[in-house]
Amino acid sequence: RTGRRRDSCGGMRSGEETNLKGITPMTTAAITGVAARAVVTPMKRPLRNAFGIIDSGPLVLIDVTTDQGVTGHSYLFAYTRLALKPLVLLVEEIGRELTGKALVPFDLMKIMDARFRLLGWQGLVGMAVSGLDMAFWDALGQIAGKPVVELLGGAPRPIPAYDSYGVLDAKADERTLRTARDEHGFRAIKTKGGHGDLATDEAMIKGLRTLLGPDMALMLDFNQSLDPPEATRRITRLADYDLTWIEEPVPQENLSGHARVRERSEIPIQAGENWWFPRGFAEAIAAGASDFIMPDLMKVGGITGWLNVAGQADAASVPMSSHILPEASAHVLAVTPTAHWLEVLDFAGAILAEPLQVIDGKVTAKGPGLGLAWNESAVAKYQVT
């Protein structure tokens, strides 16, 4: 006879576990510690945008230890070295408050939501929370011996990816772009604009379209550098070059400005990498701010937040792409109903034991967990204090 013995009132005795047909109940893992380290990785080529040049990868590596003997990993791109020290401190201080708690990402997100509701989610706090959430899911995947995509009810599948660059020049960068297309199989390229006047943008796009041909998808990112009238003027001139999208033409918080640009644009508008957590996407979708959305896992609330936004995108029939963090993005895009494109911009390859692989222009989720493991000798080489 299986199951718990009944007490005198007919109920189950506390502390006794059901064991139907020999099934052993699952034990919930607990967090035993959180650590963070800062590294600055080299980049194969500098990334120039409307506001300057990114020539290295300032990253925060997160490690969450558990009582199951596994360590969950994730990383954050800090944009600037100035943010490394405060991000490391935030991750570790928040981690101290969560130590001893059950490794249940949805419950942990509620705890962190309550903790920072008055302070607010934007900025470094939001990034720290998102990074911790990704590490929680990675640990759960490792404990289960499965990739995170399977924990989410999906299966690893090749996700179409685009190769992401800064400002490009068709002549100077011809070899690089041909390699991306012919050797790595990319069928889409993204470049940056807004670094000069309209004539500069048009000359770049015209040259790239001629080089890449009509079958390659071509995206242009203005990185929030224009106001709505100027964005509309430039987009009107560029409409003849068959662009897949125009990204962040105006400041990200200007939802009404995005909506005005979108109303007048013949090219779809893409945005979202700088919208924070599911509430931010709900407001943007309601405002009609863009045709496409592209959450950033480290600003949307990690995997837990992404799932919420994926539901919003599905309900609104909005195609959804990713922003950086390609290793983890391959897991969540595989279970996103409106999955569109995965961005490949490799900041972490130099410190990963198994760097990202692009096969035939696509990226497939790896496991167990998120498939992240540090190359500790490389971490030691690039670590900063």
Short mmCIF file of C-alpha atoms in Angstrom, two decimals:
data_model
loop_
_atom_site.label_atom_id
_atom_site.label_comp_id
_atom_site.label_asym_id
_atom_site.label_seq_id
_atom_site.Cartn_x
_atom_site.Cartn_y
_atom_site.Cartn_z
CA ARG A 1 0.00 0.00 0.00
CA THR A 2 1.55 3.30 -1.12
CA GLY A 3 1.20 6.85 0.11
CA ARG A 4 1.32 8.44 3.54
CA ARG A 5 -0.38 6.78 6.49
CA ARG A 6 -3.51 8.54 7.62
CA ASP A 7 -3.73 10.14 11.02
CA SER A 8 -6.71 9.73 13.38
CA CYS A 9 -8.59 12.43 11.47
CA GLY A 10 -8.14 10.71 8.13
CA GLY A 11 -5.42 13.07 6.85
CA MET A 12 -1.79 12.48 5.88
CA ARG A 13 0.74 12.59 8.67
CA SER A 14 3.00 15.59 8.35
CA GLY A 15 6.57 14.98 7.28
CA GLU A 16 5.74 11.76 5.36
CA GLU A 17 6.17 11.73 1.59
CA THR A 18 4.02 10.10 -1.05
CA ASN A 19 5.77 7.42 -3.05
CA LEU A 20 3.37 6.25 -5.76
CA LYS A 21 4.68 3.38 -7.84
CA GLY A 22 8.22 3.95 -6.63
CA ILE A 23 8.43 7.58 -7.77
CA THR A 24 10.77 9.59 -5.57
CA PRO A 25 9.50 13.14 -4.90
CA MET A 26 11.73 15.93 -6.23
CA THR A 27 13.75 17.85 -3.67
CA THR A 28 13.80 21.62 -4.19
CA ALA A 29 17.32 22.97 -4.47
CA ALA A 30 18.45 25.91 -2.36
CA ILE A 31 20.89 28.76 -2.98
CA THR A 32 24.06 28.51 -0.90
CA GLY A 33 25.99 31.49 -2.25
CA VAL A 34 26.39 34.11 -4.97
CA ALA A 35 29.67 35.47 -6.35
CA ALA A 36 30.46 37.93 -9.12
CA ARG A 37 33.63 38.86 -11.00
CA ALA A 38 34.49 41.59 -13.49
CA VAL A 39 36.39 40.93 -16.71
CA VAL A 40 37.18 43.05 -19.74
CA THR A 41 37.34 40.91 -22.86
CA PRO A 42 38.96 41.78 -26.19
CA MET A 43 36.81 42.33 -29.28
CA LYS A 44 37.71 41.11 -32.76
CA ARG A 45 36.77 44.51 -34.16
CA PRO A 46 35.69 47.79 -32.52
CA LEU A 47 31.98 48.58 -32.64
CA ARG A 48 31.30 52.17 -33.69
CA ASN A 49 27.88 53.71 -33.19
CA ALA A 50 26.36 57.21 -33.14
CA PHE A 51 27.85 57.97 -29.72
CA GLY A 52 31.35 56.53 -29.91
CA ILE A 53 33.32 53.30 -30.11
CA ILE A 54 33.05 50.14 -28.01
CA ASP A 55 36.46 48.44 -28.24
CA SER A 56 36.21 45.87 -25.43
CA GLY A 57 33.68 43.83 -23.50
CA PRO A 58 33.21 44.87 -19.85
CA LEU A 59 31.43 41.83 -18.38
CA VAL A 60 30.23 40.72 -14.97
CA LEU A 61 30.35 36.93 -14.48
CA ILE A 62 27.79 35.56 -12.02
CA ASP A 63 28.09 32.25 -10.14
CA VAL A 64 25.23 30.91 -7.99
CA THR A 65 26.13 27.88 -5.88
CA THR A 66 23.48 25.43 -4.70
CA ASP A 67 23.09 22.63 -2.17
CA GLN A 68 22.86 20.20 -5.11
CA GLY A 69 26.56 20.60 -5.91
CA VAL A 70 26.08 22.62 -9.11
CA THR A 71 26.85 26.25 -9.86
CA GLY A 72 24.62 28.33 -12.10
CA HIS A 73 26.33 30.77 -14.47
CA SER A 74 25.35 33.90 -16.34
CA TYR A 75 27.00 37.11 -17.47
CA LEU A 76 26.10 40.77 -17.97
CA PHE A 77 27.46 43.27 -20.47
CA ALA A 78 28.11 46.45 -18.48
CA TYR A 79 28.59 48.77 -21.52
CA THR A 80 31.32 50.69 -19.67
CA ARG A 81 34.07 49.80 -17.21
CA LEU A 82 32.63 52.41 -14.85
CA ALA A 83 29.66 50.12 -14.18
CA LEU A 84 31.67 46.99 -13.37
CA LYS A 85 32.38 47.62 -9.68
CA PRO A 86 28.82 48.69 -8.71
CA LEU A 87 27.32 45.79 -10.67
CA VAL A 88 29.54 43.25 -8.93
CA LEU A 89 28.61 44.71 -5.54
CA LEU A 90 24.89 44.75 -6.36
CA VAL A 91 24.87 41.16 -7.55
CA GLU A 92 26.68 39.96 -4.44
CA GLU A 93 24.60 42.04 -1.99
CA ILE A 94 21.32 40.88 -3.52
CA GLY A 95 22.70 37.34 -3.53
CA ARG A 96 23.36 37.52 0.21
CA GLU A 97 19.69 38.29 0.83
CA LEU A 98 18.66 35.29 -1.30
CA THR A 99 21.10 32.77 0.18
CA GLY A 100 19.23 29.90 1.79
CA LYS A 101 16.09 30.41 -0.26
CA ALA A 102 14.63 27.76 -2.55
CA LEU A 103 15.82 27.85 -6.15
CA VAL A 104 12.44 28.75 -7.66
CA PRO A 105 12.92 31.60 -10.17
CA PHE A 106 9.32 32.83 -10.22
CA ASP A 107 9.20 33.07 -6.42
CA LEU A 108 12.62 34.70 -6.29
CA MET A 109 11.51 37.29 -8.86
CA LYS A 110 8.55 38.18 -6.63
CA ILE A 111 10.91 38.63 -3.71
CA MET A 112 13.17 40.92 -5.73
CA ASP A 113 10.20 42.82 -7.15
CA ALA A 114 8.99 43.60 -3.65
CA ARG A 115 12.52 44.48 -2.51
CA PHE A 116 13.07 47.08 -5.24
CA ARG A 117 9.57 48.33 -6.01
CA LEU A 118 10.16 51.70 -4.34
CA LEU A 119 13.67 52.10 -5.72
CA GLY A 120 12.66 51.08 -9.25
CA TRP A 121 13.83 48.44 -11.71
CA GLN A 122 15.74 50.46 -14.28
CA GLY A 123 19.51 50.65 -14.46
CA LEU A 124 22.06 48.55 -12.63
CA VAL A 125 19.57 47.08 -10.17
CA GLY A 126 17.47 45.71 -13.02
CA MET A 127 20.56 44.26 -14.70
CA ALA A 128 21.70 42.59 -11.47
CA VAL A 129 18.25 41.05 -10.91
CA SER A 130 18.12 39.83 -14.52
CA GLY A 131 21.59 38.33 -14.33
CA LEU A 132 20.73 36.45 -11.15
CA ASP A 133 17.54 35.09 -12.73
CA MET A 134 19.50 33.68 -15.68
CA ALA A 135 21.96 32.01 -13.31
CA PHE A 136 19.04 30.49 -11.37
CA TRP A 137 17.66 28.90 -14.53
CA ASP A 138 21.12 27.70 -15.54
CA ALA A 139 21.50 25.96 -12.17
CA LEU A 140 18.08 24.32 -12.51
CA GLY A 141 18.99 23.02 -15.95
CA GLN A 142 22.24 21.57 -14.69
CA ILE A 143 20.49 19.88 -11.76
CA ALA A 144 17.98 18.33 -14.18
CA GLY A 145 20.70 17.45 -16.70
CA LYS A 146 18.78 19.28 -19.43
CA PRO A 147 19.14 22.49 -21.45
CA VAL A 148 16.96 25.31 -20.14
CA VAL A 149 14.86 25.25 -23.32
CA GLU A 150 13.63 21.78 -22.31
CA LEU A 151 12.72 22.99 -18.82
CA LEU A 152 10.58 25.60 -20.58
CA GLY A 153 8.72 22.91 -22.52
CA GLY A 154 10.58 23.24 -25.80
CA ALA A 155 13.48 21.63 -27.61
CA PRO A 156 16.75 23.01 -28.95
CA ARG A 157 16.31 24.15 -32.55
CA PRO A 158 18.36 26.27 -34.95
CA ILE A 159 17.37 29.95 -34.64
CA PRO A 160 18.06 32.25 -37.63
CA ALA A 161 20.74 34.74 -36.60
CA TYR A 162 22.08 38.02 -37.91
CA ASP A 163 25.67 39.18 -37.67
CA SER A 164 25.76 42.47 -35.78
CA TYR A 165 28.30 45.22 -36.46
CA GLY A 166 28.98 48.85 -35.79
CA VAL A 167 29.32 51.32 -38.65
CA LEU A 168 30.27 49.43 -41.82
CA ASP A 169 31.92 50.40 -45.08
CA ALA A 170 31.20 48.21 -48.10
CA LYS A 171 34.73 48.54 -49.48
CA ALA A 172 36.78 48.40 -46.29
CA ASP A 173 34.69 45.61 -44.77
CA GLU A 174 34.05 43.57 -47.92
CA ARG A 175 36.16 40.59 -46.82
CA THR A 176 34.56 40.51 -43.36
CA LEU A 177 31.04 40.57 -44.78
CA ARG A 178 31.73 37.97 -47.43
CA THR A 179 33.18 35.69 -44.74
CA ALA A 180 30.06 36.16 -42.63
CA ARG A 181 27.85 35.26 -45.57
CA ASP A 182 29.87 32.59 -47.35
CA GLU A 183 31.65 30.80 -44.48
CA HIS A 184 29.28 31.24 -41.53
CA GLY A 185 26.09 31.23 -43.56
CA PHE A 186 24.61 34.46 -42.21
CA ARG A 187 21.61 35.65 -44.22
CA ALA A 188 21.27 38.93 -42.34
CA ILE A 189 23.59 41.79 -41.36
CA LYS A 190 23.03 44.75 -39.03
CA THR A 191 24.93 48.02 -39.18
CA LYS A 192 24.85 51.30 -37.24
CA GLY A 193 23.75 54.71 -38.49
CA GLY A 194 23.32 58.20 -37.14
CA HIS A 195 27.07 58.83 -36.92
CA GLY A 196 26.86 61.45 -39.66
CA ASP A 197 24.29 63.17 -41.84
CA LEU A 198 21.65 61.62 -44.07
CA ALA A 199 24.03 61.45 -47.03
CA THR A 200 26.49 59.44 -44.92
CA ASP A 201 23.80 56.95 -43.91
CA GLU A 202 22.53 56.58 -47.46
CA ALA A 203 25.99 56.07 -48.94
CA MET A 204 26.69 53.30 -46.40
CA ILE A 205 23.38 51.52 -46.95
CA LYS A 206 23.61 51.82 -50.73
CA GLY A 207 27.10 50.30 -50.73
CA LEU A 208 26.08 47.47 -48.42
CA ARG A 209 22.98 46.61 -50.42
CA THR A 210 25.07 46.47 -53.61
CA LEU A 211 27.65 44.23 -51.93
CA LEU A 212 25.22 41.89 -50.18
CA GLY A 213 22.69 41.60 -52.98
CA PRO A 214 18.89 41.52 -52.76
CA ASP A 215 18.56 38.24 -50.84
CA MET A 216 20.37 39.29 -47.66
CA ALA A 217 18.39 40.91 -44.87
CA LEU A 218 19.89 44.27 -43.90
CA MET A 219 19.06 46.10 -40.65
CA LEU A 220 20.01 49.64 -39.59
CA ASP A 221 20.33 50.74 -35.94
CA PHE A 222 20.26 54.45 -35.07
CA ASN A 223 20.87 53.82 -31.33
CA GLN A 224 18.35 56.48 -30.22
CA SER A 225 20.34 59.25 -31.91
CA LEU A 226 17.60 61.14 -33.80
CA ASP A 227 14.47 63.13 -33.04
CA PRO A 228 11.17 62.05 -34.68
CA PRO A 229 11.22 64.55 -37.60
CA GLU A 230 14.84 63.72 -38.52
CA ALA A 231 14.21 60.00 -38.13
CA THR A 232 11.25 60.24 -40.50
CA ARG A 233 13.30 62.23 -43.03
CA ARG A 234 16.11 59.68 -43.08
CA ILE A 235 13.85 56.65 -43.17
CA THR A 236 11.94 58.10 -46.14
CA ARG A 237 15.21 58.42 -48.09
CA LEU A 238 16.33 54.89 -47.15
CA ALA A 239 13.06 53.14 -48.02
CA ASP A 240 14.33 52.14 -51.48
CA TYR A 241 17.04 49.87 -50.06
CA ASP A 242 14.77 47.10 -48.75
CA LEU A 243 15.76 47.30 -45.08
CA THR A 244 14.35 44.66 -42.73
CA TRP A 245 14.01 47.18 -39.93
CA ILE A 246 15.08 50.54 -38.53
CA GLU A 247 16.14 50.12 -34.92
CA GLU A 248 15.69 52.65 -32.11
CA PRO A 249 15.41 55.74 -34.31
CA VAL A 250 14.58 58.00 -31.31
CA PRO A 251 15.26 57.87 -27.54
CA GLN A 252 13.87 54.64 -26.08
CA GLU A 253 11.67 56.34 -23.48
CA ASN A 254 9.92 58.42 -26.16
CA LEU A 255 7.15 55.93 -26.92
CA SER A 256 4.92 58.51 -28.59
CA GLY A 257 7.85 59.59 -30.75
CA HIS A 258 8.47 56.00 -31.79
CA ALA A 259 4.78 55.66 -32.64
CA ARG A 260 4.84 58.84 -34.78
CA VAL A 261 7.88 57.64 -36.67
CA ARG A 262 6.29 54.24 -37.18
CA GLU A 263 3.11 55.79 -38.61
CA ARG A 264 5.12 57.52 -41.33
CA SER A 265 7.69 54.81 -42.01
CA GLU A 266 7.67 52.41 -44.95
CA ILE A 267 10.28 50.35 -43.10
CA PRO A 268 9.30 48.37 -39.96
CA ILE A 269 10.46 49.89 -36.68
CA GLN A 270 12.37 47.73 -34.18
CA ALA A 271 12.90 48.61 -30.50
CA GLY A 272 12.99 47.14 -27.02
CA GLU A 273 16.58 46.48 -25.99
CA ASN A 274 16.28 49.38 -23.54
CA TRP A 275 12.73 48.78 -22.30
CA TRP A 276 12.74 47.45 -18.77
CA PHE A 277 10.93 44.38 -17.54
CA PRO A 278 7.50 43.18 -18.73
CA ARG A 279 5.74 46.34 -17.59
CA GLY A 280 7.84 48.41 -19.95
CA PHE A 281 6.89 46.22 -22.88
CA ALA A 282 3.21 46.34 -21.97
CA GLU A 283 3.36 50.14 -22.15
CA ALA A 284 5.30 50.14 -25.42
CA ILE A 285 3.00 47.65 -27.13
CA ALA A 286 -0.07 49.59 -25.96
CA ALA A 287 1.47 52.77 -27.41
CA GLY A 288 2.09 51.12 -30.78
CA ALA A 289 5.72 52.15 -30.48
CA SER A 290 7.19 49.57 -32.86
CA ASP A 291 6.42 46.86 -35.39
CA PHE A 292 8.94 44.45 -33.85
CA ILE A 293 10.36 44.07 -30.34
CA MET A 294 13.77 42.85 -29.17
CA PRO A 295 14.06 42.37 -25.40
CA ASP A 296 17.48 42.19 -23.81
CA LEU A 297 17.62 39.34 -21.30
CA MET A 298 19.65 41.45 -18.89
CA LYS A 299 17.04 44.23 -18.85
CA VAL A 300 13.77 42.34 -19.25
CA GLY A 301 14.09 40.32 -16.05
CA GLY A 302 16.13 37.40 -17.33
CA ILE A 303 14.38 34.27 -18.51
CA THR A 304 11.45 34.75 -16.13
CA GLY A 305 10.79 38.23 -17.50
CA TRP A 306 11.30 37.12 -21.10
CA LEU A 307 8.56 34.50 -20.81
CA ASN A 308 6.11 37.18 -19.73
CA VAL A 309 6.99 39.41 -22.67
CA ALA A 310 6.82 36.48 -25.11
CA GLY A 311 3.21 36.02 -24.05
CA GLN A 312 2.51 39.70 -24.67
CA ALA A 313 4.12 39.52 -28.11
CA ASP A 314 2.12 36.43 -29.01
CA ALA A 315 -1.16 38.07 -27.97
CA ALA A 316 -0.32 41.18 -30.01
CA SER A 317 1.18 39.23 -32.98
CA VAL A 318 4.46 41.15 -32.67
CA PRO A 319 7.64 39.44 -34.02
CA MET A 320 10.24 39.15 -31.26
CA SER A 321 14.02 39.10 -31.61
CA SER A 322 16.88 39.12 -29.09
CA HIS A 323 19.54 41.64 -28.13
CA ILE A 324 23.08 40.35 -27.38
CA LEU A 325 23.57 37.42 -24.91
CA PRO A 326 23.19 34.92 -27.79
CA GLU A 327 23.91 31.79 -25.73
CA ALA A 328 20.93 32.28 -23.42
CA SER A 329 18.79 33.90 -26.12
CA ALA A 330 18.87 30.70 -28.17
CA HIS A 331 17.01 28.95 -25.34
CA VAL A 332 14.20 31.47 -24.93
CA LEU A 333 13.69 32.21 -28.62
CA ALA A 334 13.10 28.50 -29.18
CA VAL A 335 9.96 28.74 -27.01
CA THR A 336 8.86 32.20 -28.19
CA PRO A 337 5.76 31.91 -30.42
CA THR A 338 6.67 34.96 -32.52
CA ALA A 339 10.45 34.31 -32.64
CA HIS A 340 12.11 36.37 -35.37
CA TRP A 341 15.91 36.90 -35.30
CA LEU A 342 18.74 36.19 -32.86
CA GLU A 343 21.50 38.80 -32.63
CA VAL A 344 25.09 37.55 -32.74
CA LEU A 345 27.39 40.05 -31.06
CA ASP A 346 30.04 38.06 -29.25
CA PHE A 347 31.40 39.69 -26.11
CA ALA A 348 31.92 36.52 -24.05
CA GLY A 349 33.63 34.12 -26.47
CA ALA A 350 37.08 34.87 -25.07
CA ILE A 351 36.17 33.63 -21.58
CA LEU A 352 33.85 30.72 -22.40
CA ALA A 353 35.04 27.12 -22.34
CA GLU A 354 32.81 26.48 -25.36
CA PRO A 355 32.31 29.67 -27.39
CA LEU A 356 29.16 30.28 -29.40
CA GLN A 357 28.82 28.29 -32.63
CA VAL A 358 27.08 29.64 -35.70
CA ILE A 359 26.20 26.94 -38.20
CA ASP A 360 24.61 27.85 -41.52
CA GLY A 361 23.67 31.24 -40.12
CA LYS A 362 21.82 29.77 -37.15
CA VAL A 363 22.40 29.26 -33.42
CA THR A 364 21.12 26.27 -31.44
CA ALA A 365 20.73 26.21 -27.65
CA LYS A 366 23.28 24.12 -25.77
CA GLY A 367 23.04 22.47 -22.37
CA PRO A 368 22.91 21.42 -19.69
CA GLY A 369 21.45 24.62 -18.30
CA LEU A 370 22.35 27.53 -20.57
CA GLY A 371 25.47 25.74 -21.78
CA LEU A 372 27.76 28.29 -20.12
CA ALA A 373 31.08 27.30 -18.56
CA TRP A 374 33.99 29.61 -17.86
CA ASN A 375 37.47 29.16 -19.27
CA GLU A 376 39.09 29.93 -15.93
CA SER A 377 42.55 30.59 -17.33
CA ALA A 378 41.07 33.19 -19.69
CA VAL A 379 38.98 34.66 -16.88
CA ALA A 380 42.14 35.09 -14.81
CA LYS A 381 43.83 36.79 -17.75
CA TYR A 382 41.06 39.34 -18.32
CA GLN A 383 39.79 39.79 -14.77
CA VAL A 384 39.87 43.29 -13.29
CA THR A 385 39.55 44.37 -9.65
#
